[in-house]
Short mmCIF file of C-alpha atoms and ligand atoms in Angstrom, two decimals:
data_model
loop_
_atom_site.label_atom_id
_atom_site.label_comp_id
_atom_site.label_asym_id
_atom_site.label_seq_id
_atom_site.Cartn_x
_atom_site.Cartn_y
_atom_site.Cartn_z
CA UNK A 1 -18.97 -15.86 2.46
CA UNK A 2 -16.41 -16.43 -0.26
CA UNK A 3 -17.09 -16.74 -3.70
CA UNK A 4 -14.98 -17.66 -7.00
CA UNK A 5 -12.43 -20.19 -7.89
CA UNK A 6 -9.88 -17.27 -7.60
CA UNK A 7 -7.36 -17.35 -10.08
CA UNK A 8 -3.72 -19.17 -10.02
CA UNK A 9 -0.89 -18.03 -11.77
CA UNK A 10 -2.13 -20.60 -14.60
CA UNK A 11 -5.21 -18.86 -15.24
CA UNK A 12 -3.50 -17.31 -18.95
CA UNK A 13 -2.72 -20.86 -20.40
CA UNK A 14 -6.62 -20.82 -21.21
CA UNK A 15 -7.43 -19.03 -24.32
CA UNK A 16 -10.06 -17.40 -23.47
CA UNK A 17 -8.69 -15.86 -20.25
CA UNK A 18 -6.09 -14.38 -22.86
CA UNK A 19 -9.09 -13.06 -25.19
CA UNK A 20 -10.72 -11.71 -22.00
CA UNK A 21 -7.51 -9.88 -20.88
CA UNK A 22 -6.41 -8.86 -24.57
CA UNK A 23 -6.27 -5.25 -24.16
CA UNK A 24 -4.40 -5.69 -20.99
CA UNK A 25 -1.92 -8.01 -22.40
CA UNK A 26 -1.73 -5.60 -25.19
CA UNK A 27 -0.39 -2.81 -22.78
CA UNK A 28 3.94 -2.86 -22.71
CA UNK A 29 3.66 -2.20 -18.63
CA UNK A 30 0.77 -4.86 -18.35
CA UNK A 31 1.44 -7.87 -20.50
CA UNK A 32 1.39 -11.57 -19.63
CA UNK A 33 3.71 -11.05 -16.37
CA UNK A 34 1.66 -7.73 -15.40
CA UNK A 35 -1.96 -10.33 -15.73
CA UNK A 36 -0.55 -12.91 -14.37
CA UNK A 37 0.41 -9.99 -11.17
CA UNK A 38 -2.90 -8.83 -11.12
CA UNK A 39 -3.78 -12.73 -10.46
CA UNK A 40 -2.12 -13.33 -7.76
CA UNK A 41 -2.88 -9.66 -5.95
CA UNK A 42 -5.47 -9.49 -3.26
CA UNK A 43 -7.10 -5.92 -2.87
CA UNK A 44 -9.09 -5.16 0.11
CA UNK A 45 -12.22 -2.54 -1.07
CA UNK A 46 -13.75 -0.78 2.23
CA UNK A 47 -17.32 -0.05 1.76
CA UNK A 48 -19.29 -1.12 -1.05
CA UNK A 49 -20.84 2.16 -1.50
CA UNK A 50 -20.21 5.08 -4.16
CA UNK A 51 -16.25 5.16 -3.99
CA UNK A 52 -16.54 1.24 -3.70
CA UNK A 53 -19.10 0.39 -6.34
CA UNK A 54 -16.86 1.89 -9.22
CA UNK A 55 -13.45 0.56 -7.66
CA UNK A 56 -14.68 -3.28 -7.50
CA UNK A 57 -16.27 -3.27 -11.01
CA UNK A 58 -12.84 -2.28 -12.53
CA UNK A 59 -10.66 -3.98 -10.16
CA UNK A 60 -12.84 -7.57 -11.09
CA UNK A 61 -12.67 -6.38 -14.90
CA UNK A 62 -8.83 -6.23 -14.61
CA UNK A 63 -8.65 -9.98 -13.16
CA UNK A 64 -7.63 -8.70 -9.48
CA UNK A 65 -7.69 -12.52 -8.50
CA UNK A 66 -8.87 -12.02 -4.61
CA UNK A 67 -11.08 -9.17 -4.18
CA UNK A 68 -12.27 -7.96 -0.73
CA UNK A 69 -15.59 -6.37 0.42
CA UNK A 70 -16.21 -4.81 3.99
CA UNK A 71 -18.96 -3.43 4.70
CA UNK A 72 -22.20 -3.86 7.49
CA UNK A 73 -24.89 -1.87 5.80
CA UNK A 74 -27.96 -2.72 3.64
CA UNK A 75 -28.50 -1.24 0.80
CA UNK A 76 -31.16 1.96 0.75
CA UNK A 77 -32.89 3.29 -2.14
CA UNK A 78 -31.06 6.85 -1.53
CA UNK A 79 -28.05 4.46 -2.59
CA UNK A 80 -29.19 4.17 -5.82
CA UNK A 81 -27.85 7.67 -7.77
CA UNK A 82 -24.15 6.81 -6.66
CA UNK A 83 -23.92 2.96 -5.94
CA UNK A 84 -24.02 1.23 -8.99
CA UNK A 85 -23.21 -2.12 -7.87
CA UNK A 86 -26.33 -2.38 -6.18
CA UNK A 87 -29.94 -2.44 -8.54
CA UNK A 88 -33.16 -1.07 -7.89
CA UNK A 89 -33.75 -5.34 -6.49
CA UNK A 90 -31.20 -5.28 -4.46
CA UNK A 91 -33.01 -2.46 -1.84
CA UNK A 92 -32.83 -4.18 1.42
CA UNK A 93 -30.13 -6.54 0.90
CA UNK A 94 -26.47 -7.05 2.31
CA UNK A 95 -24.65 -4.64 0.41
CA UNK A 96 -21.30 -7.25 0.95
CA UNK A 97 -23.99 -9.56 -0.98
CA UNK A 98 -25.09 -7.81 -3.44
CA UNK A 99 -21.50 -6.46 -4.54
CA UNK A 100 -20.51 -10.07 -4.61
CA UNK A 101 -23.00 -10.52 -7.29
CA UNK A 102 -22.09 -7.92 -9.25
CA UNK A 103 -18.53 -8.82 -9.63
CA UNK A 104 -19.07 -12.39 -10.22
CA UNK A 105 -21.38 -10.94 -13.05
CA UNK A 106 -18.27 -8.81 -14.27
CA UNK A 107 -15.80 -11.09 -13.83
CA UNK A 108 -16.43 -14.78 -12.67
CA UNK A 109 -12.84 -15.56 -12.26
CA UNK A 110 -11.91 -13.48 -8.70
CA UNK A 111 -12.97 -14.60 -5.32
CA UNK A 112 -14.71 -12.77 -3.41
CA UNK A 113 -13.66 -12.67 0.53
CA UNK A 114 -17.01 -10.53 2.47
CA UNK A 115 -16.34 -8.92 5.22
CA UNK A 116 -19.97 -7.70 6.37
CA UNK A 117 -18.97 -5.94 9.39
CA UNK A 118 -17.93 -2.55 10.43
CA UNK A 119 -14.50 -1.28 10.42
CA UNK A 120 -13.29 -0.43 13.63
CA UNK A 121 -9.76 0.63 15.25
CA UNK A 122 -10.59 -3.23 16.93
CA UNK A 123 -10.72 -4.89 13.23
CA UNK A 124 -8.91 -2.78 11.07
CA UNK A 125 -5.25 -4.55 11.65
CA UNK A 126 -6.85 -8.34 10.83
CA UNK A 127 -8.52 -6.64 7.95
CA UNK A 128 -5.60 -4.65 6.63
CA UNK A 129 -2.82 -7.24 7.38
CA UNK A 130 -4.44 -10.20 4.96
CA UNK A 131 -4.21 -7.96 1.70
CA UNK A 132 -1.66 -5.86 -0.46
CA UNK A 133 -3.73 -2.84 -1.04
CA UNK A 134 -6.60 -1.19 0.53
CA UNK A 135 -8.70 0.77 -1.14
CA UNK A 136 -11.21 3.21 0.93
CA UNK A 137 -14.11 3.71 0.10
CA UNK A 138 -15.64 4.28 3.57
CA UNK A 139 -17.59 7.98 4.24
CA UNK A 140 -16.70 8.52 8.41
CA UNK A 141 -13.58 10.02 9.91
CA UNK A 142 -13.32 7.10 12.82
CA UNK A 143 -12.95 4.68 10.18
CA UNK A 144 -10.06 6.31 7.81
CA UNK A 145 -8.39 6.99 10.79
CA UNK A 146 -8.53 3.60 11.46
CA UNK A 147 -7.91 2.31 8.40
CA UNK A 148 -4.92 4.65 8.05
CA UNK A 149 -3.27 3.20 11.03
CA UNK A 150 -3.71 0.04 10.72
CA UNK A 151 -1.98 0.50 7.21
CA UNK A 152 0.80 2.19 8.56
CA UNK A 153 1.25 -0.69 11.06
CA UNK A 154 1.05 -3.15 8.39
CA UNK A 155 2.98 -1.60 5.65
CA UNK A 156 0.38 -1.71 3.37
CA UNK A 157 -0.64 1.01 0.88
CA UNK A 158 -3.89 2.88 1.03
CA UNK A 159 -5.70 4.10 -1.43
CA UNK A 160 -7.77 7.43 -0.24
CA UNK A 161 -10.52 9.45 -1.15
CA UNK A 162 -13.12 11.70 -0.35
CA UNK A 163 -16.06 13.08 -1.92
CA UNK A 164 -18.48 15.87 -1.08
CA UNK A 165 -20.94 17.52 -3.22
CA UNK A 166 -18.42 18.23 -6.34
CA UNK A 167 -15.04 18.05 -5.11
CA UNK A 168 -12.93 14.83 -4.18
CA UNK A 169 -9.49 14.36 -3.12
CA UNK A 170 -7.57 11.66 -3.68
CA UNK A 171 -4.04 9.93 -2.20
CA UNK A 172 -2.07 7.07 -1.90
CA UNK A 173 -0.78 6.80 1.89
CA UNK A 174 1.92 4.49 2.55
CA UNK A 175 4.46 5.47 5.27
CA UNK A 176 7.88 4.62 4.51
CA UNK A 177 6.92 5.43 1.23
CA UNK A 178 5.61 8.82 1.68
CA UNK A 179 3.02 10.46 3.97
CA UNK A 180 0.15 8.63 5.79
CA UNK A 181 -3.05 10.08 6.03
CA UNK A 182 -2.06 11.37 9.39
CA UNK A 183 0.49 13.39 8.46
CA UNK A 184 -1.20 15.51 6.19
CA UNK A 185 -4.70 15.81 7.78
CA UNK A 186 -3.27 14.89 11.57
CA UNK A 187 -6.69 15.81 13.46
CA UNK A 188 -9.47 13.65 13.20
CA UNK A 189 -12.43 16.25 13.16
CA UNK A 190 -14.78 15.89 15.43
CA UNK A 191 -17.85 14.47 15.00
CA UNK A 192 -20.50 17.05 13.00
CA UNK A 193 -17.44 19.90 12.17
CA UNK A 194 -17.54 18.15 8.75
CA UNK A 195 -20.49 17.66 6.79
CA UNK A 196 -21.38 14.11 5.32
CA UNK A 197 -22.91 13.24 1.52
CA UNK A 198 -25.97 12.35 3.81
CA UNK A 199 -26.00 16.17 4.68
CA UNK A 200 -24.66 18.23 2.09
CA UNK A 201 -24.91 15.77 -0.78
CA UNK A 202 -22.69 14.63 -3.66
CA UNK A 203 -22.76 14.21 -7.75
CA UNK A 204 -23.21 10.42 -8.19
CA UNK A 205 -21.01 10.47 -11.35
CA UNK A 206 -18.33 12.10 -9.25
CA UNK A 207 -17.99 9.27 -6.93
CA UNK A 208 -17.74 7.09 -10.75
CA UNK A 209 -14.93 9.06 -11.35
CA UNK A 210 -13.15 8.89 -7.64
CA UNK A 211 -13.57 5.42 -7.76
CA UNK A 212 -12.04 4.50 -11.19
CA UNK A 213 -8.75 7.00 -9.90
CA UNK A 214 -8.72 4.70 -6.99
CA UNK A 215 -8.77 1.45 -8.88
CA UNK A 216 -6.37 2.64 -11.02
CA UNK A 217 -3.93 3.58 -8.30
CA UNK A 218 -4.93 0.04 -6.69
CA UNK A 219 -3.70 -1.49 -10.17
CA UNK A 220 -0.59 0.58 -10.68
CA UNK A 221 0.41 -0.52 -7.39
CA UNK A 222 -0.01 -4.32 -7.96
CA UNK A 223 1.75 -3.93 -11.07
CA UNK A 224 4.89 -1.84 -9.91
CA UNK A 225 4.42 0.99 -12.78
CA UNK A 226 4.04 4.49 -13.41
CA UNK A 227 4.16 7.14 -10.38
CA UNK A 228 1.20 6.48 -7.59
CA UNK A 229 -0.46 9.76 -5.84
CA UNK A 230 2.49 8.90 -3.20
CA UNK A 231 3.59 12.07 -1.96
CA UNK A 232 0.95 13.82 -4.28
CA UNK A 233 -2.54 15.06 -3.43
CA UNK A 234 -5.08 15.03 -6.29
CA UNK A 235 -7.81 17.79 -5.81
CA UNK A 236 -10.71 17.67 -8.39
CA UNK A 237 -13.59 20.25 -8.61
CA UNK A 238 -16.58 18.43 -10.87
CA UNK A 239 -18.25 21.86 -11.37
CA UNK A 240 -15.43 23.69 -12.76
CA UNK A 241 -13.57 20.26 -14.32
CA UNK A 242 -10.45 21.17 -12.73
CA UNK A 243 -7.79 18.72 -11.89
CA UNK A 244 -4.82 19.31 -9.60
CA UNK A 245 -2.15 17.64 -7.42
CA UNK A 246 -0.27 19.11 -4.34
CA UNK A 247 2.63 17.83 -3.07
CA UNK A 248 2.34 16.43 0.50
CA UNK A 249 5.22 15.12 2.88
CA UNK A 250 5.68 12.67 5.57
CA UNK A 251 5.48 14.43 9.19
CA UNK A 252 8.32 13.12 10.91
CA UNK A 253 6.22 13.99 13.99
CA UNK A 254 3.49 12.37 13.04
CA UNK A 255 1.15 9.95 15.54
CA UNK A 256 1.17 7.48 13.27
CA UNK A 257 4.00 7.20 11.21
CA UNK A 258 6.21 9.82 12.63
CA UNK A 259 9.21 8.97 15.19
CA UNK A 260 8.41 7.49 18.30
CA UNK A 261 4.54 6.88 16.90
CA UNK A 262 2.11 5.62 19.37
CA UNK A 263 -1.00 5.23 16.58
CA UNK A 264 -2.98 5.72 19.75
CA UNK A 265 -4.50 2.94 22.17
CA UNK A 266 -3.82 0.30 19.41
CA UNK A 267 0.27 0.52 19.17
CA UNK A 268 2.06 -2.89 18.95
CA UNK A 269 5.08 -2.78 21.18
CA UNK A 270 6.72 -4.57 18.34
CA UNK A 271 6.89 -1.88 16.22
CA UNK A 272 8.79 0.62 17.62
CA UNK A 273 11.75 -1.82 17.35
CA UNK A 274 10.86 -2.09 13.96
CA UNK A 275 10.96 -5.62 14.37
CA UNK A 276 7.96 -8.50 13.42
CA UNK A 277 5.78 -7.29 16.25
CA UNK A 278 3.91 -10.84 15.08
CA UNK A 279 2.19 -9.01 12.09
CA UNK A 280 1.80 -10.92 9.26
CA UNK A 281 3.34 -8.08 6.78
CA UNK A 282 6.21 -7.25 9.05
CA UNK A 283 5.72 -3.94 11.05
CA UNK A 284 4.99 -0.92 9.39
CA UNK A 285 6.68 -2.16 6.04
CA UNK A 286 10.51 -0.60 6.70
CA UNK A 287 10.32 0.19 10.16
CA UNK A 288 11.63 2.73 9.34
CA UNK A 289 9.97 5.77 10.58
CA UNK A 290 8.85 3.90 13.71
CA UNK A 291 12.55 2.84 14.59
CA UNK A 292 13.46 6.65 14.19
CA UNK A 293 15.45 7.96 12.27
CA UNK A 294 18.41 8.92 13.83
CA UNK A 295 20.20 13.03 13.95
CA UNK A 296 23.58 11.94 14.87
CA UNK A 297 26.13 9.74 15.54
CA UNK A 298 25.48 7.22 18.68
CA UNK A 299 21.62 7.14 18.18
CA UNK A 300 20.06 4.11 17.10
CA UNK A 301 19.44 3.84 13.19
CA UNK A 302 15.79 3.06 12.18
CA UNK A 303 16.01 -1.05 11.82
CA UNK A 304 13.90 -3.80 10.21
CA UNK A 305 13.97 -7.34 10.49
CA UNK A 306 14.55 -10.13 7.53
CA UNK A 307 10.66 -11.74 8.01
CA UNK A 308 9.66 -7.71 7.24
CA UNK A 309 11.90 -7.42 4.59
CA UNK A 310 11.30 -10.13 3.11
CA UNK A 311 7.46 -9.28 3.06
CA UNK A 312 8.45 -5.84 1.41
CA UNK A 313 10.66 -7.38 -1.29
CA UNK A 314 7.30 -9.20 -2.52
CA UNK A 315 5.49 -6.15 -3.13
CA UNK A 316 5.18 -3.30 -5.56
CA UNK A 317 7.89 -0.45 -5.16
CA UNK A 318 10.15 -2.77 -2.90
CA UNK A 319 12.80 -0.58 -1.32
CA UNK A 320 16.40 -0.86 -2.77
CA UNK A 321 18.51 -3.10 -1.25
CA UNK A 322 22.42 -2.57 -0.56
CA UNK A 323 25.14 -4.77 0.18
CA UNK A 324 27.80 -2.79 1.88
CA UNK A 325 30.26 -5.74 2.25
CA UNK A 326 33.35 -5.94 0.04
CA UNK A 327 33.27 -8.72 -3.47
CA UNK A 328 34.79 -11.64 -1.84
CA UNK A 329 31.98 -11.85 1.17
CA UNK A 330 29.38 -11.32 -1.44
CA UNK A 331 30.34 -14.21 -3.83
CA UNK A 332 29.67 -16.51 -1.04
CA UNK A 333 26.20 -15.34 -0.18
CA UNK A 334 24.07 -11.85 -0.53
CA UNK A 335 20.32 -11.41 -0.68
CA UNK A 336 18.81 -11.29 -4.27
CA UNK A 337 17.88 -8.17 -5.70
CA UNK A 338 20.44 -6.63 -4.03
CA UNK A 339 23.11 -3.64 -5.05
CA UNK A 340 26.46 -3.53 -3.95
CA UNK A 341 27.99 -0.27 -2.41
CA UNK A 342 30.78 -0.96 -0.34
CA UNK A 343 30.97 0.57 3.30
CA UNK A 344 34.19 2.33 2.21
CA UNK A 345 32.26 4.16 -0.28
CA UNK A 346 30.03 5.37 2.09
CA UNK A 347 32.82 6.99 4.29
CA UNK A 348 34.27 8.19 1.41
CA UNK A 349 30.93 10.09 0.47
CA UNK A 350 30.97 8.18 -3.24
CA UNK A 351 27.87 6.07 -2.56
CA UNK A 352 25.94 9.14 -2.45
CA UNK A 353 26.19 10.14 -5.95
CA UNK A 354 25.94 6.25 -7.14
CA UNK A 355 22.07 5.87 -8.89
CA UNK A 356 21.62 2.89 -7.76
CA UNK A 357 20.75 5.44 -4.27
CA UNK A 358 17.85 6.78 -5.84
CA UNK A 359 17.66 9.65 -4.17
CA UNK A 360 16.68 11.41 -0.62
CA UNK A 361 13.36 9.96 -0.78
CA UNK A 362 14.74 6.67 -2.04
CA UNK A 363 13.70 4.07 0.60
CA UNK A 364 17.27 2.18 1.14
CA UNK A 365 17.69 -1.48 3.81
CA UNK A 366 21.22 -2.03 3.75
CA UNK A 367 22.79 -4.87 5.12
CA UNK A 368 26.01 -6.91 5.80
CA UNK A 369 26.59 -10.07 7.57
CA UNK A 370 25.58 -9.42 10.47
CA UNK A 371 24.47 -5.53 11.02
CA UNK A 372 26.94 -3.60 12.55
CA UNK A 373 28.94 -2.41 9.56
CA UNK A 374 25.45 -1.50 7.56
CA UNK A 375 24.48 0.02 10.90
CA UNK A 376 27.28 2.53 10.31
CA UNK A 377 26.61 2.72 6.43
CA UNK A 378 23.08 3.59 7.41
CA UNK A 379 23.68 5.94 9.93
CA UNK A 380 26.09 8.12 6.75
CA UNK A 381 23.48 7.80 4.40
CA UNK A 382 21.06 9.22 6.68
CA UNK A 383 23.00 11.85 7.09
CA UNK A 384 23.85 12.31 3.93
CA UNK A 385 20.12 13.35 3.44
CA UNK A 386 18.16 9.83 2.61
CA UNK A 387 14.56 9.71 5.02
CA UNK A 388 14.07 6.00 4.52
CA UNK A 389 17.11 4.21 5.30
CA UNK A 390 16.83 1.16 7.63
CA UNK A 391 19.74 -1.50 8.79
CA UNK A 392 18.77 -5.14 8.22
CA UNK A 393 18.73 -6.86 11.86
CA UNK A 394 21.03 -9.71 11.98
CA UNK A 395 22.13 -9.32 8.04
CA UNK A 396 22.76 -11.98 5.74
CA UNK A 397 22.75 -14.33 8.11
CA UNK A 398 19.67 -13.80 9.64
CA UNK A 399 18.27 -13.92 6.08
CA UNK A 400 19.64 -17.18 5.85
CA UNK A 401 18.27 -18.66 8.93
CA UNK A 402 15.19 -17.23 8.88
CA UNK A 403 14.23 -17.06 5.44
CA UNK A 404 16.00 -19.32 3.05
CA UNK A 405 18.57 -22.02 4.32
CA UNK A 406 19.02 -23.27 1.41
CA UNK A 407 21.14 -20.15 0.83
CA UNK A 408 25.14 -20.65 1.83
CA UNK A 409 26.77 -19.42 5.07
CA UNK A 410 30.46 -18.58 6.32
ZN1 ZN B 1 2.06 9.83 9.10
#
């Protein structure tokens, strides 16, 4: 079932979509482009229960123009304390359904794509791979695990949390980016080691609170601003109102993300070349941590093709791009967005103190016309320190051929 007209990129010529979004537009890092963002974004919610319930309402509020709901359970009156899309009338009903509702109610601008079904390691990657940000909001270990790989495969960020009685944590995973969910919690725990809300219980306004954090992430993403929980794990006690954040770090050993990743019985043979592997975001975003990342001269430099860069250049936090070929190659054709470093600066060592760089954890594709001189750049930078630095297959070229020929060639 899909609801809503959805929005286009039109939707703040009418007045009173600008009234609706005023404090928004009001907002230096939101403003007309920032709306107009939020428009065209399409956020994937898992489970419309008490992480969910909180995290659509806000998400419709903010004019997320394609919101999606998954989710195969009815809703039960024990629901009730924490689920507050769902009413005392909705008892019994699709929970999918009834969320619908409530966000057309909110906000009848977004559409609404249902999903009534259980996410499985079988559905997650069709789920995942059709949206720009997940948002979990699911309560079983099978299912983040899931969910987490099939992110990681798809290069999409995911916005975590859990909740027990009064404490919640919080994350953003996106590999390439930062950890995945794997690499900080890397064994799924059995079935019954940990207890569930249904057994130990949980604050209903605590899962309020979760949920906004989440939908706030989900909307800093979209927009590009401010730092996400990349990298960062919040930790929040209700009882004693204490906030705090960890720092967390990708595993390069990891079983999802990590080098030579498998992401168990559902691993795409495409990705470890860091190449399409057919998904529809490009595999695992970069490729970079699947393509490895190489300790030495004469091993293979992590890789990613133009089709996956492309897809990564159209999303929030894009990696930096660098053109390592020398002025007169680059007035004839270079990628846009690009910055230039020639190679020679890289041999030299001079690149590495250049800001365009970012630094170590500064995700970097360089490219050239063809590969094999930002093969060489990539393979110094690496070892100059950088985690996230992939070589774009084919280079400039490729780009051309594959993703805009209208673009000049030599
Ligand atoms: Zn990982």
């Amino acid at each position: 079932m899909d609801t809503g007209p959805g929005q286009g990129p039109d939707e703040l010529a009418d007045a009173t979509a600008r009234t609706r979004y005023a404090r928004h537009l009001l907002l230096p890092e939101v403003g007309m482009a920032g709306q107009r963002r939020l428009a065209a974004a399409r956020v994937l919610v898992l489970g419309a229960g008490g992480l969910g319930s909180p995290a659509l309402l806000y998400l419709a509020a903010a004019g997320v123009g394609t919101l999606g709901i998954a989710d195969d359970d009815v809703v039960e009156l024990t629901n009730l304390q924490r689920q507050i899309v769902h009413g005392t009338g909705d008892v019994g009903r699709s929970k999918v359904e009834s969320a619908a509702e409530a966000v057309a109610r909110v906000n009848p601008g977004v559409r609404v794509e249902t999903h009534p079904e259980r996410v499985t390691a079988a559905t997650a990657d069709r789920l995942v791979a059709a949206y720009d940000v997940v948002v979990d909001g699911t309560d079983n270990f099978p299912t983040r695990y899931a969910v987490n790989d099939a992110c990681v495969r798809a290069g999409v960020p995911l916005v975590w949390a859990s909740v027990l009685r009064f404490d919640a944590q919080v994350a953003v995973w996106w590999a390439g980016h930062g950890p995945c969910l794997r690499c900080v919690f890397p064994h799924e725990p059995a079935a019954g080691d940990v207890p569930s809300c249904a057994e130990a219980g949980v604050l209903g306004a605590l899962c309020g609170t979760v949920g906004s954090v989440q939908a706030a992430e989900a909307l800093k993403l979209v927009l590009g601003i401010g730092e996400p929980l990349v990298g960062r794990l919040l930790i929040h006690d209700a009882l004693r109102a204490r906030w705090d954040t960890v720092a967390v770090q990708a595993d390069p050993s990891c079983a999802a993300c990590g080098l030579g990743a498998g992401v168990g019985a559902g691993v795409d043979a495409g990705v470890g070349a860091g190449v399409d592997g057919g998904r529809a975001h490009g595999a695992g975003g970069l490729g970079v941590r699947e393509g490895g990342i190489p300790d030495g001269g004469g091993e293979p430099v992590a890789t990613v093709s133009v089709r996956a860069l492309a897809a990564e250049l159209r999303r929030p936090h894009p990696p930096v791009l660098v053109d390592v070929r020398p002025g007169p190659e680059r007035s004839i054709v270079s990628i846009p967005g690009a910055v230039t470093i020639d190679l020679a600066d890289f041999r030299s060592g001079e690149a590495f103190s250049r800001p365009e760089l970012g630094g170590p954890g500064t995700p970097l594709v360089l490219y050239c016309k063809t590969g094999a001189r930002s093969e060489e750049a990539t393979r110094l930078v690496v070892a100059a320190g950088w985690r996230y630095a992939a070589n774009l297959t084919g280079g400039v070229l490729a780009w051309v051929r594959e993703v805009d020929p209208s673009l000049a060639t030599y």
